[in-house]
């Protein structure tokens, strides 16, 4: 390891320490590309400040606040800091709740206002859709559920929230509500802003480019108001922004008075990969990284294959065999030693058979982040309650099944059993009967829909159904489904009318998603948990792998949000792209470039890109025109 390499960005680290000065704070944005040791800089700066100013923090009861994006990142930073009590490390959701917890009257007012707006939207959809039918009934039940919640608000003395659970009790708030109201409260309540600054004179935000835009705007406004006694430190890289709700062009919103240190050393990637990722981002911001002096040269290849190949997995296996021959690294021959990354989630969903469940939910903007993280009450109902029980029942694991039921079923919760008193056997019998009914259903039809499973669970009271799914339980659901499947032309037209009325809504998305087989929900769960063959670019950001294979296919992605042919020059930008660029808006081209940067920059030794194109020869020529890859690095697979 080269000492000179380790000291390459020492000036940036020193500037951060100077900014985190309790007596003379200065806000900053650390520009840190892939593999530059961003988290190491954050931890090192905090350690130095605690060693020199820690006593002042302790005496005044103040703390350094650190916001991270995931629980895993949160735990890692805490461990590196040896759980220093002068540093509060929390996820975005946990930090937000720590600020607004206890503002019960304000929360009640905010939720009431939000519910009334949602009711107005549903009522409008009812006027546009059919006057009767399945979708109309679902909207009516959704309105009933929201009115019921609205009527209960006055009786809730104290609201509760957990950033790590699905928040299903009557007095609980959901994840998106907590973020939205925190941003609003910070904007409208001077006392809350003063409290934040007093409690955390230094607030550091990791992965700042992916922090919710309305919350980030609130933090920026607070910094502008209290910049003489408050340090807001943002750690991030705009080329690695991957969540849709992050603030676009955050770097352009940074005031000139802020410090903007830059880390340019890439400690992760081999030299050739650094050259490639520098080329990918050159037209965006001109930022260039330097590889370590002791870094390997590395191997990069792009394999262009025929779009619509009969067996894409065989094509990708052939690419891995070529990489093994080129690199001499036999690890490429074993899929388990290669990290395969897809840029587009819909591509993975279609390949691995969970698109019917995933695609409708992915089409709703405010569901995307929770869908990629497997959070939220609706998703949690299936992946943390129903699926563990289904797996136990299938494998005839009686103890596992009972554990799944005992964990969250209202049939066996403490209050229910205490109320039953000496008649607890009856409750156990009910739980047993519910499990038998569910087992019979999934045994009789292995491809049973998530919707039918939902109805059986609700019918037996096996698990509490969250508000987002409650519109889909009730009489007539199964009959309505059969009638539509039977192909009645009038049913098809009516359903289309209702789809239009609910277009872009959570209700409409769940209606379609629930018709998918439960097996698709299982495949989705494996994907989002990172246990499937493909990794997600969300799941791997910050991670690194010796061998990385990036798979790109416009046909499978269907051009939704991303456009690889445009990125590689095989297809011209659309008029909409040019119009959006002129208006300073993000385009599919921008999103595609960022995700390609994120995936390619995971490689520690060698990188293979498999690009499916309708015209491989033309695509190869277009790729070479970009200059990102050398002629001997782009091969057409036949």
Coordinates of C-alpha atoms in Angstrom, one line a residue:
X1 CA 0.0 0.0 0.0
X2 CA 1.4 3.3 -1.0
X3 CA 1.6 6.0 1.7
X4 CA 1.6 8.7 -0.9
X5 CA -1.7 7.4 -2.3
X6 CA -3.2 7.4 1.2
X7 CA -2.1 11.1 1.6
X8 CA -3.3 12.2 -1.9
X9 CA -6.5 13.7 -0.6
X10 CA -5.2 14.9 2.8
X11 CA -6.0 18.5 2.0
X12 CA -9.7 17.7 1.4
X13 CA -9.9 15.8 4.7
X14 CA -8.1 18.7 6.5
X15 CA -10.6 21.2 5.1
X16 CA -13.5 19.2 6.4
X17 CA -12.0 19.2 9.9
X18 CA -11.6 23.0 9.7
X19 CA -15.3 23.4 8.7
X20 CA -16.5 21.3 11.7
X21 CA -15.4 23.9 14.2
X22 CA -17.9 24.6 16.9
X23 CA -16.6 28.1 17.4
X24 CA -16.5 29.0 13.7
X25 CA -18.5 26.5 11.7
X26 CA -18.6 26.5 7.9
X27 CA -20.8 24.4 5.8
X28 CA -19.4 22.2 3.0
X29 CA -20.2 19.9 0.2
X30 CA -17.6 17.1 -0.2
X31 CA -17.4 16.0 -3.9
X32 CA -16.3 12.4 -3.6
X33 CA -16.5 10.0 -6.6
X34 CA -16.7 6.2 -6.5
X35 CA -14.2 4.4 -4.3
X36 CA -12.7 7.7 -2.9
X37 CA -13.2 6.8 0.7
X38 CA -16.0 9.1 1.5
X39 CA -17.1 7.3 4.6
X40 CA -13.5 7.1 5.8
X41 CA -13.3 10.9 5.6
X42 CA -16.5 11.3 7.5
X43 CA -15.4 9.1 10.3
X44 CA -11.9 10.5 10.4
X45 CA -13.2 14.1 10.6
X46 CA -15.6 13.2 13.5
X47 CA -12.8 11.5 15.4
X48 CA -10.5 14.5 15.2
X49 CA -13.2 17.0 16.2
X50 CA -14.2 14.8 19.1
X51 CA -10.6 14.6 20.3
X52 CA -10.2 18.4 20.2
X53 CA -13.7 19.7 21.0
X54 CA -15.4 16.7 22.5
X55 CA -15.3 18.1 26.0
X56 CA -17.3 21.1 24.8
X57 CA -19.9 18.8 23.3
X58 CA -20.2 16.9 26.5
X59 CA -20.5 19.9 28.8
X60 CA -23.2 21.6 26.6
X61 CA -25.1 18.4 25.9
X62 CA -24.8 19.0 22.1
X63 CA -24.0 16.3 19.6
X64 CA -22.7 15.8 16.1
X65 CA -25.5 14.5 14.0
X66 CA -24.9 12.1 11.2
X67 CA -27.6 11.0 8.7
X68 CA -27.1 8.0 6.6
X69 CA -29.3 6.3 4.0
X70 CA -29.4 2.7 5.2
X71 CA -29.4 0.9 8.5
X72 CA -26.3 -1.0 7.4
X73 CA -24.4 2.2 6.8
X74 CA -25.6 3.5 10.1
X75 CA -24.3 0.5 11.9
X76 CA -21.0 0.6 10.1
X77 CA -20.3 4.3 11.1
X78 CA -21.3 3.7 14.7
X79 CA -18.9 0.8 14.9
X80 CA -16.1 2.8 13.3
X81 CA -16.7 5.5 15.9
X82 CA -16.8 3.0 18.7
X83 CA -20.3 4.1 19.6
X84 CA -19.1 7.5 20.8
X85 CA -22.0 9.0 22.8
X86 CA -21.2 12.5 21.5
X87 CA -22.2 11.4 17.9
X88 CA -25.8 10.6 17.0
X89 CA -25.9 8.4 13.8
X90 CA -29.4 7.7 12.4
X91 CA -31.1 7.0 9.1
X92 CA -33.0 9.7 7.4
X93 CA -36.4 8.4 8.7
X94 CA -35.1 7.9 12.3
X95 CA -33.6 11.4 12.4
X96 CA -36.8 12.9 11.1
X97 CA -38.9 11.2 13.7
X98 CA -36.5 12.3 16.5
X99 CA -37.3 15.9 15.5
X100 CA -41.1 15.8 15.3
X101 CA -41.9 13.1 17.9
X102 CA -44.3 14.6 20.5
X103 CA -45.7 17.3 18.2
X104 CA -49.0 15.4 18.4
X105 CA -51.4 18.2 17.8
X106 CA -49.5 19.4 14.7
X107 CA -49.1 15.8 13.5
X108 CA -52.9 15.3 13.9
X109 CA -53.6 18.5 11.9
X110 CA -51.1 17.5 9.1
X111 CA -52.5 14.0 8.8
X112 CA -56.1 15.3 8.7
X113 CA -55.2 17.7 5.9
X114 CA -53.4 15.0 3.9
X115 CA -56.3 12.6 4.3
X116 CA -58.7 15.2 3.1
X117 CA -56.6 15.8 0.0
X118 CA -56.4 12.0 -0.7
X119 CA -60.2 11.7 -0.3
X120 CA -60.7 14.5 -2.9
X121 CA -58.5 12.7 -5.3
X122 CA -60.4 9.4 -4.8
X123 CA -63.8 11.2 -5.2
X124 CA -62.6 12.7 -8.4
X125 CA -61.5 9.3 -9.7
X126 CA -65.0 7.9 -8.8
X127 CA -66.6 10.5 -11.0
X128 CA -64.3 9.6 -13.9
X129 CA -64.6 5.8 -13.6
X130 CA -67.6 3.4 -13.7
X131 CA -70.4 4.1 -11.3
X132 CA -70.3 0.4 -10.2
X133 CA -68.0 -2.5 -10.5
X134 CA -64.8 -3.9 -8.9
X135 CA -62.7 -0.8 -9.2
X136 CA -65.5 1.5 -8.0
X137 CA -66.0 -0.8 -5.0
X138 CA -62.2 -0.7 -4.2
X139 CA -62.2 3.1 -4.4
X140 CA -65.2 3.2 -2.1
X141 CA -63.5 1.0 0.4
X142 CA -60.3 3.1 0.2
X143 CA -62.4 6.2 0.9
X144 CA -64.1 4.4 3.8
X145 CA -60.7 3.4 5.2
X146 CA -59.4 7.0 5.0
X147 CA -62.6 8.4 6.5
X148 CA -62.3 5.9 9.3
X149 CA -58.7 7.0 10.0
X150 CA -59.8 10.6 9.8
X151 CA -62.6 10.0 12.4
X152 CA -60.1 8.3 14.7
X153 CA -57.6 11.1 14.7
X154 CA -59.1 13.1 17.6
X155 CA -58.9 10.1 19.9
X156 CA -55.2 9.5 19.3
X157 CA -53.3 11.2 22.1
X158 CA -49.8 10.2 21.0
X159 CA -48.6 9.2 17.6
X160 CA -46.0 6.5 17.2
X161 CA -43.6 5.5 14.4
X162 CA -40.8 3.0 13.9
X163 CA -38.3 3.5 11.1
X164 CA -37.6 -0.3 10.9
X165 CA -41.2 -1.6 10.9
X166 CA -44.3 -1.4 8.8
X167 CA -46.2 0.9 11.2
X168 CA -49.6 -0.7 11.1
X169 CA -51.3 0.3 14.4
X170 CA -54.0 2.9 14.4
X171 CA -51.8 5.5 16.1
X172 CA -48.8 4.9 13.8
X173 CA -47.5 7.0 10.9
X174 CA -46.0 5.7 7.7
X175 CA -42.5 6.4 6.3
X176 CA -43.5 8.9 3.7
X177 CA -45.7 10.8 6.1
X178 CA -42.8 11.2 8.5
X179 CA -40.5 12.6 5.9
X180 CA -43.1 15.0 4.4
X181 CA -44.3 16.4 7.7
X182 CA -40.7 16.8 9.0
X183 CA -39.8 18.9 6.0
X184 CA -43.0 21.0 6.4
X185 CA -42.5 21.5 10.1
X186 CA -38.9 22.5 9.7
X187 CA -40.0 25.1 7.2
X188 CA -42.9 26.5 9.1
X189 CA -41.9 26.2 12.8
X190 CA -39.1 28.5 13.9
X191 CA -38.8 26.8 17.3
X192 CA -38.1 23.4 15.7
X193 CA -35.4 24.9 13.5
X194 CA -33.8 26.5 16.6
X195 CA -34.0 23.2 18.4
X196 CA -32.3 21.3 15.6
X197 CA -29.4 23.8 15.5
X198 CA -29.1 23.9 19.3
X199 CA -29.1 20.1 19.5
X200 CA -26.8 19.5 16.5
X201 CA -24.4 22.4 15.8
X202 CA -22.9 20.0 13.2
X203 CA -25.1 17.9 10.9
X204 CA -23.4 15.6 8.4
X205 CA -25.4 13.9 5.7
X206 CA -24.0 10.9 3.9
X207 CA -25.3 10.1 0.4
X208 CA -26.7 13.6 0.3
X209 CA -27.5 13.4 -3.4
X210 CA -30.2 10.8 -2.6
X211 CA -31.7 12.5 0.4
X212 CA -35.4 13.4 -0.2
X213 CA -35.6 16.7 -2.0
X214 CA -38.1 18.4 0.2
X215 CA -36.2 17.5 3.3
X216 CA -32.9 18.6 1.8
X217 CA -34.5 21.9 0.9
X218 CA -35.5 22.3 4.5
X219 CA -32.0 21.7 5.7
X220 CA -30.5 24.1 3.2
X221 CA -33.0 26.8 4.4
X222 CA -32.0 26.2 8.0
X223 CA -28.3 26.5 7.1
X224 CA -29.0 29.8 5.3
X225 CA -30.7 31.1 8.5
X226 CA -28.2 29.9 11.0
X227 CA -24.9 29.6 9.0
X228 CA -23.0 31.6 11.6
X229 CA -23.5 28.8 14.3
X230 CA -24.4 25.7 12.3
X231 CA -22.4 23.5 10.0
X232 CA -24.2 21.4 7.4
X233 CA -21.8 19.0 5.9
X234 CA -22.9 17.1 2.7
X235 CA -21.0 14.1 1.5
X236 CA -21.9 12.8 -1.9
X237 CA -21.4 12.5 -5.6
X238 CA -24.1 13.7 -8.1
X239 CA -23.1 11.0 -10.6
X240 CA -24.2 8.5 -8.1
X241 CA -27.7 9.8 -7.5
X242 CA -30.0 6.9 -8.1
X243 CA -33.2 7.5 -6.1
X244 CA -36.0 9.4 -7.9
X245 CA -36.9 11.5 -4.9
X246 CA -33.4 12.9 -4.4
X247 CA -32.7 16.6 -5.1
X248 CA -31.8 17.2 -8.8
X249 CA -28.7 19.4 -9.3
X250 CA -28.0 19.6 -5.5
X251 CA -24.5 20.8 -6.3
X252 CA -25.9 23.8 -8.1
X253 CA -27.9 24.8 -5.0
X254 CA -24.7 25.1 -2.8
X255 CA -23.9 28.8 -1.8
X256 CA -20.6 30.2 -2.8
X257 CA -19.6 30.8 0.8
X258 CA -19.6 27.0 1.4
X259 CA -16.4 25.0 1.2
X260 CA -16.3 22.5 -1.6
X261 CA -13.4 20.0 -1.0
X262 CA -12.8 17.3 -3.6
X263 CA -11.5 13.8 -3.2
X264 CA -9.9 12.6 -6.4
X265 CA -8.2 9.4 -5.6
X266 CA -10.0 6.1 -6.5
X267 CA -8.8 3.5 -4.0
X268 CA -11.1 0.7 -5.4
X269 CA -10.8 0.3 -9.2
X270 CA -8.0 -0.8 -11.4
X271 CA -6.5 1.8 -13.8
X272 CA -8.4 0.8 -16.9
X273 CA -11.8 0.9 -15.0
X274 CA -10.9 4.4 -13.7
X275 CA -10.2 5.6 -17.2
X276 CA -13.6 4.2 -18.4
X277 CA -15.6 5.8 -15.6
X278 CA -13.8 9.1 -16.1
X279 CA -14.9 9.0 -19.7
X280 CA -18.5 8.2 -18.7
X281 CA -18.8 11.3 -16.6
X282 CA -16.5 13.7 -18.5
X283 CA -19.3 15.4 -20.4
X284 CA -21.3 15.8 -17.2
X285 CA -19.0 17.7 -14.9
X286 CA -15.5 17.1 -16.0
X287 CA -14.6 15.5 -12.7
X288 CA -11.7 13.0 -13.1
X289 CA -10.3 10.5 -10.6
X290 CA -6.8 9.2 -10.3
X291 CA -6.1 5.5 -9.7
X292 CA -3.7 4.4 -6.9
X293 CA -0.1 4.1 -8.0
X294 CA -0.2 0.5 -7.0
X295 CA -3.5 -0.3 -8.7
X296 CA -3.6 -3.1 -11.2
X297 CA -4.0 -2.3 -14.9
X298 CA -7.3 -4.2 -14.9
X299 CA -9.4 -5.6 -17.8
X300 CA -12.4 -4.0 -19.4
X301 CA -14.6 -5.6 -22.2
X302 CA -17.9 -4.8 -23.8
X303 CA -19.7 -7.8 -25.5
X304 CA -22.3 -6.8 -28.0
X305 CA -25.0 -9.5 -28.5
X306 CA -28.1 -9.9 -30.5
X307 CA -31.2 -8.5 -28.9
X308 CA -33.9 -11.1 -28.5
X309 CA -31.4 -13.9 -28.0
X310 CA -33.2 -17.2 -27.3
X311 CA -31.2 -17.7 -24.1
X312 CA -29.6 -14.6 -22.6
X313 CA -28.2 -16.5 -19.7
X314 CA -26.2 -18.6 -22.1
X315 CA -25.0 -15.4 -23.8
X316 CA -23.8 -14.0 -20.5
X317 CA -22.2 -17.3 -19.6
X318 CA -20.3 -17.1 -22.9
X319 CA -19.2 -13.6 -22.0
X320 CA -17.9 -14.9 -18.6
X321 CA -16.0 -17.7 -20.4
X322 CA -14.3 -15.1 -22.7
X323 CA -13.4 -13.0 -19.6
X324 CA -11.8 -16.1 -18.0
X325 CA -9.7 -16.6 -21.1
X326 CA -8.8 -12.9 -21.5
X327 CA -7.9 -12.3 -17.8
X328 CA -6.6 -15.8 -16.9
X329 CA -8.9 -15.4 -13.8
X330 CA -10.8 -18.7 -13.5
X331 CA -13.2 -17.0 -11.1
X332 CA -15.0 -15.7 -14.1
X333 CA -16.1 -19.3 -15.0
X334 CA -18.2 -19.6 -11.8
X335 CA -21.4 -17.4 -11.7
X336 CA -21.2 -17.3 -7.9
X337 CA -17.9 -15.5 -8.1
X338 CA -19.1 -12.8 -10.5
X339 CA -21.4 -10.0 -9.5
X340 CA -24.0 -9.5 -12.2
X341 CA -25.7 -6.1 -12.2
X342 CA -28.7 -4.9 -14.2
X343 CA -29.1 -1.1 -14.7
X344 CA -32.8 -1.4 -15.0
X345 CA -35.1 -3.0 -12.4
X346 CA -37.8 -3.8 -14.9
X347 CA -35.3 -5.8 -16.8
X348 CA -34.5 -7.9 -13.8
X349 CA -38.2 -8.2 -12.9
X350 CA -38.9 -9.6 -16.4
X351 CA -35.9 -11.9 -16.4
X352 CA -36.6 -13.4 -13.0
X353 CA -40.3 -13.5 -13.3
X354 CA -41.8 -10.9 -11.0
X355 CA -42.7 -8.2 -13.5
X356 CA -46.5 -8.5 -13.1
X357 CA -46.1 -7.7 -9.4
X358 CA -43.3 -5.2 -9.7
X359 CA -44.2 -3.1 -12.8
X360 CA -47.5 -1.6 -11.6
X361 CA -46.0 -0.4 -8.3
X362 CA -42.8 0.8 -10.0
X363 CA -45.0 3.1 -12.2
X364 CA -46.1 5.2 -9.2
X365 CA -43.4 7.8 -8.4
X366 CA -44.0 7.9 -4.6
X367 CA -43.8 4.1 -4.3
X368 CA -40.4 3.6 -6.1
X369 CA -38.1 4.2 -3.2
X370 CA -40.0 1.9 -0.8
X371 CA -40.3 -0.7 -3.5
X372 CA -36.6 -0.8 -4.0
X373 CA -36.0 -1.1 -0.2
X374 CA -38.9 -3.5 0.5
X375 CA -40.5 -1.1 3.0
X376 CA -44.0 0.1 3.6
X377 CA -47.1 -1.5 5.1
X378 CA -48.4 -3.1 1.9
X379 CA -45.1 -4.8 0.9
X380 CA -44.3 -5.6 4.5
X381 CA -47.6 -7.4 4.8
X382 CA -46.5 -9.9 2.2
X383 CA -42.7 -10.2 2.7
X384 CA -42.5 -10.0 6.5
X385 CA -45.8 -11.8 7.5
X386 CA -47.4 -13.8 4.7
X387 CA -44.2 -15.2 3.0
X388 CA -42.5 -16.5 6.2
X389 CA -45.7 -18.3 7.1
X390 CA -46.2 -19.7 3.5
X391 CA -42.6 -21.0 3.5
X392 CA -43.0 -22.7 6.8
X393 CA -46.3 -24.3 5.8
X394 CA -44.9 -25.6 2.5
X395 CA -42.0 -27.2 4.3
X396 CA -44.3 -28.6 7.0
X397 CA -42.3 -26.7 9.6
X398 CA -44.9 -26.5 12.4
X399 CA -42.6 -24.6 14.7
X400 CA -41.7 -22.1 12.0
X401 CA -45.3 -21.6 11.2
X402 CA -46.3 -21.1 14.8
X403 CA -43.4 -18.6 15.2
X404 CA -44.6 -16.6 12.2
X405 CA -48.2 -16.5 13.5
X406 CA -47.2 -15.6 17.1
X407 CA -44.9 -12.8 15.9
X408 CA -47.6 -10.5 14.4
X409 CA -51.0 -12.3 14.2
X410 CA -53.8 -10.5 16.0
X411 CA -55.2 -14.0 16.7
X412 CA -52.4 -14.7 19.2
X413 CA -51.3 -11.2 20.3
X414 CA -50.9 -10.6 24.0
X415 CA -54.1 -8.6 24.4
X416 CA -56.2 -11.1 22.6
X417 CA -54.9 -14.0 24.7
X418 CA -55.3 -12.1 27.9
X419 CA -58.9 -11.3 27.0
X420 CA -59.5 -15.0 26.2
X421 CA -58.4 -15.9 29.6
X422 CA -59.0 -19.6 30.2
X423 CA -60.3 -20.0 26.7
X424 CA -57.0 -19.5 25.0
X425 CA -57.3 -22.9 23.3
X426 CA -60.1 -21.5 21.2
X427 CA -57.7 -18.8 19.8
X428 CA -55.1 -21.4 19.1
X429 CA -57.7 -23.4 17.2
X430 CA -58.6 -20.4 15.2
X431 CA -55.0 -19.8 14.3
X432 CA -54.6 -23.4 13.3
X433 CA -57.7 -23.3 11.2
X434 CA -56.4 -20.2 9.4
X435 CA -53.1 -21.8 8.7
X436 CA -54.8 -24.9 7.3
X437 CA -57.0 -22.8 5.0
X438 CA -53.9 -20.9 3.7
X439 CA -52.0 -24.2 3.2
X440 CA -54.9 -25.7 1.3
X441 CA -55.1 -22.7 -1.0
X442 CA -51.4 -22.6 -1.9
X443 CA -51.3 -26.5 -2.3
X444 CA -54.3 -26.6 -4.6
X445 CA -53.0 -23.9 -6.8
X446 CA -49.2 -23.2 -6.6
X447 CA -49.7 -20.1 -8.8
X448 CA -52.4 -18.7 -6.6
X449 CA -52.6 -14.9 -6.9
X450 CA -51.5 -12.5 -4.2
X451 CA -55.0 -11.1 -4.2
X452 CA -56.6 -14.5 -3.3
X453 CA -54.0 -15.0 -0.6
X454 CA -54.9 -11.6 0.8
X455 CA -58.6 -12.4 0.9
X456 CA -58.0 -15.7 2.8
X457 CA -55.7 -14.1 5.3
X458 CA -58.3 -11.3 5.9
X459 CA -61.2 -13.7 6.1
X460 CA -59.6 -15.7 8.9
X461 CA -58.1 -12.6 10.6
X462 CA -54.6 -14.2 10.3
X463 CA -52.8 -10.9 9.9
X464 CA -53.9 -7.3 10.2
X465 CA -54.4 -6.0 6.7
X466 CA -52.9 -2.5 6.2
X467 CA -54.9 0.4 4.9
X468 CA -53.2 0.3 1.5
X469 CA -54.5 -3.2 0.9
X470 CA -57.9 -3.1 2.7
X471 CA -59.8 -1.8 -0.4
X472 CA -59.1 -5.2 -2.1
X473 CA -60.8 -7.4 0.5
X474 CA -64.5 -7.9 0.8
X475 CA -67.4 -9.6 -1.0
X476 CA -67.5 -10.0 -4.7
X477 CA -63.8 -9.8 -5.3
X478 CA -63.3 -13.3 -6.6
X479 CA -66.4 -13.2 -8.8
X480 CA -65.3 -9.9 -10.4
X481 CA -61.9 -11.4 -11.2
X482 CA -63.4 -14.5 -12.9
X483 CA -65.7 -12.3 -15.0
X484 CA -62.8 -10.2 -16.3
X485 CA -60.7 -13.3 -17.1
X486 CA -63.6 -14.8 -19.0
X487 CA -63.2 -12.2 -21.6
X488 CA -66.5 -10.3 -21.6
X489 CA -65.8 -7.3 -24.0
X490 CA -67.9 -4.9 -21.9
X491 CA -65.9 -5.9 -18.8
X492 CA -62.6 -5.2 -20.7
X493 CA -63.8 -1.7 -21.6
X494 CA -65.1 -0.9 -18.1
X495 CA -61.8 -2.1 -16.6
X496 CA -60.0 0.2 -19.0
X497 CA -62.1 3.1 -17.9
X498 CA -61.3 2.4 -14.3
X499 CA -57.6 2.0 -15.0
X500 CA -57.6 5.4 -16.6
X501 CA -59.4 6.9 -13.6
X502 CA -56.8 5.4 -11.2
X503 CA -53.8 6.0 -13.5
X504 CA -50.7 6.9 -11.5
X505 CA -52.4 6.2 -8.1
X506 CA -51.3 3.8 -5.4
X507 CA -54.8 2.2 -5.5
X508 CA -54.6 1.5 -9.2
X509 CA -51.1 0.1 -8.9
X510 CA -52.0 -2.3 -6.1
X511 CA -55.1 -3.5 -8.0
X512 CA -52.9 -4.7 -10.9
X513 CA -50.0 -5.9 -8.7
X514 CA -52.2 -8.1 -6.6
X515 CA -53.3 -10.1 -9.6
X516 CA -49.8 -11.5 -9.9
X517 CA -49.1 -14.9 -8.5
X518 CA -47.7 -15.0 -4.9
X519 CA -44.6 -16.7 -6.4
X520 CA -43.8 -13.4 -8.0
X521 CA -43.9 -11.7 -4.7
X522 CA -41.4 -14.3 -3.5
X523 CA -39.1 -13.6 -6.4
X524 CA -39.4 -9.9 -5.8
X525 CA -38.4 -10.4 -2.1
X526 CA -35.3 -12.4 -3.1
X527 CA -34.3 -9.6 -5.5
X528 CA -34.7 -6.8 -3.1
X529 CA -33.0 -8.7 -0.3
X530 CA -30.0 -9.3 -2.7
X531 CA -30.2 -13.1 -2.6
X532 CA -31.1 -13.4 -6.3
X533 CA -28.5 -13.8 -9.1
X534 CA -28.7 -10.1 -10.0
X535 CA -27.8 -7.3 -7.7
X536 CA -29.5 -4.0 -7.6
X537 CA -27.6 -0.7 -8.2
X538 CA -29.2 0.5 -5.0
X539 CA -28.0 -2.5 -3.1
X540 CA -24.4 -2.4 -4.3
X541 CA -23.7 1.3 -4.1
X542 CA -20.7 1.7 -1.8
X543 CA -19.8 -2.0 -2.3
X544 CA -17.1 -3.5 -4.5
X545 CA -16.5 -6.8 -6.2
X546 CA -13.5 -8.4 -7.9
X547 CA -15.5 -9.3 -11.0
X548 CA -18.4 -7.3 -12.3
X549 CA -20.7 -8.1 -15.2
X550 CA -23.1 -5.3 -16.2
X551 CA -26.0 -6.4 -18.4
X552 CA -27.9 -3.9 -20.6
X553 CA -30.9 -4.5 -22.8
X554 CA -33.2 -1.8 -24.1
X555 CA -35.7 -4.5 -25.2
X556 CA -36.2 -5.9 -21.7
X557 CA -36.2 -2.5 -20.1
X558 CA -38.6 -1.1 -22.8
X559 CA -37.2 2.3 -22.5
X560 CA -38.9 3.1 -19.2
X561 CA -36.9 5.9 -17.5
X562 CA -33.6 4.7 -19.2
X563 CA -32.3 4.5 -22.7
X564 CA -29.0 2.6 -23.3
X565 CA -29.1 2.9 -27.1
X566 CA -29.1 6.7 -26.7
X567 CA -26.2 6.5 -24.2
X568 CA -24.0 4.5 -26.5
X569 CA -24.9 6.6 -29.6
X570 CA -26.8 3.8 -31.4
X571 CA -29.9 5.9 -31.3
X572 CA -30.4 9.7 -31.5
X573 CA -31.8 11.6 -28.6
X574 CA -35.5 12.4 -28.9
X575 CA -37.0 15.9 -29.2
X576 CA -38.3 15.5 -25.6
X577 CA -34.7 14.9 -24.5
X578 CA -33.5 18.0 -26.1
X579 CA -36.4 20.0 -24.8
X580 CA -35.8 18.8 -21.2
X581 CA -32.1 19.6 -21.6
X582 CA -32.9 23.1 -22.7
X583 CA -35.2 23.5 -19.6
X584 CA -32.5 22.1 -17.3
X585 CA -34.6 19.0 -16.6
X586 CA -33.3 15.5 -16.1
X587 CA -33.6 13.1 -19.1
X588 CA -33.6 9.3 -19.5
X589 CA -30.1 9.9 -21.0
X590 CA -28.9 11.5 -17.7
X591 CA -30.3 8.7 -15.6
X592 CA -28.8 6.0 -17.8
X593 CA -25.4 7.5 -17.7
X594 CA -25.4 7.8 -13.9
X595 CA -26.5 4.2 -13.4
X596 CA -23.9 3.0 -15.9
X597 CA -21.2 4.9 -13.9
X598 CA -22.4 3.4 -10.6
X599 CA -22.4 -0.2 -11.8
X600 CA -19.0 0.0 -13.7
X601 CA -17.4 1.7 -10.7
X602 CA -18.0 -1.4 -8.5
X603 CA -15.2 -3.4 -10.2
X604 CA -12.0 -4.1 -8.3
X605 CA -10.2 -6.1 -10.9
X606 CA -12.1 -6.6 -14.1
X607 CA -15.3 -5.4 -15.8
X608 CA -17.5 -7.0 -18.5
X609 CA -20.4 -5.2 -20.1
X610 CA -23.0 -7.3 -22.0
X611 CA -25.0 -5.0 -24.3
X612 CA -27.9 -6.5 -26.3
X613 CA -28.7 -4.6 -29.5
X614 CA -31.0 -5.2 -32.5
X615 CA -27.9 -4.5 -34.7
X616 CA -24.7 -5.6 -32.9
X617 CA -22.3 -4.5 -35.7
X618 CA -23.8 -1.0 -35.8
X619 CA -23.9 -0.9 -32.0
X620 CA -20.2 -1.8 -31.9
X621 CA -19.3 1.0 -34.3
X622 CA -21.4 3.5 -32.2
X623 CA -19.8 2.4 -29.0
X624 CA -16.3 2.9 -30.5
X625 CA -17.3 6.4 -31.6
X626 CA -17.8 7.3 -28.0
X627 CA -14.1 6.6 -27.2
X628 CA -14.9 5.0 -23.9
X629 CA -13.7 1.6 -24.9
X630 CA -10.7 0.7 -27.2
X631 CA -11.3 -1.3 -30.4
X632 CA -9.9 -4.5 -28.9
X633 CA -12.2 -4.1 -25.9
X634 CA -15.5 -4.3 -27.8
X635 CA -16.5 -7.7 -29.2
X636 CA -19.6 -8.9 -31.0
X637 CA -20.8 -12.2 -29.5
X638 CA -22.1 -14.6 -32.1

